[in-house]
Amino acid sequence: GRCCDVPNACSGRWCRDHAQCC
């Protein structure tokens, strides 16, 4: 998914908001 291509996508707030993509 697109959000997994974001730097540090699987850490911090981004991961909490988009955990399904990690």
PDB file of C-alpha atoms in Angstrom:
ATOM      1  CA  GLY A   1       0.000   0.000   0.000  1.00  0.00           C
ATOM      2  CA  ARG A   2       0.967   3.593  -0.527  1.00  0.00           C
ATOM      3  CA  CYS A   3       1.375   4.309   3.195  1.00  0.00           C
ATOM      4  CA  CYS A   4       4.015   1.561   3.436  1.00  0.00           C
ATOM      5  CA  ASP A   5       6.177   3.513   0.991  1.00  0.00           C
ATOM      6  CA  VAL A   6       6.399   6.491   3.341  1.00  0.00           C
ATOM      7  CA  PRO A   7       9.675   6.767   5.295  1.00  0.00           C
ATOM      8  CA  ASN A   8       9.278   5.345   8.808  1.00  0.00           C
ATOM      9  CA  ALA A   9       5.727   4.294   7.909  1.00  0.00           C
ATOM     10  CA  CYS A  10       5.723   1.513  10.507  1.00  0.00           C
ATOM     11  CA  SER A  11       6.793   3.621  13.490  1.00  0.00           C
ATOM     12  CA  GLY A  12       5.147   6.275  15.617  1.00  0.00           C
ATOM     13  CA  ARG A  13       1.788   7.876  14.973  1.00  0.00           C
ATOM     14  CA  TRP A  14       1.686   6.892  11.302  1.00  0.00           C
ATOM     15  CA  CYS A  15       1.813   3.215  12.225  1.00  0.00           C
ATOM     16  CA  ARG A  16      -0.970   3.614  14.785  1.00  0.00           C
ATOM     17  CA  ASP A  17      -3.130   5.340  12.179  1.00  0.00           C
ATOM     18  CA  HIS A  18      -2.254   2.933   9.349  1.00  0.00           C
ATOM     19  CA  ALA A  19      -1.416  -0.293  11.191  1.00  0.00           C
ATOM     20  CA  GLN A  20      -3.252  -2.353   8.554  1.00  0.00           C
ATOM     21  CA  CYS A  21      -0.553  -1.335   6.069  1.00  0.00           C
ATOM     22  CA  CYS A  22       2.369  -2.445   8.201  1.00  0.00           C
TER      23      CYS A  22
END
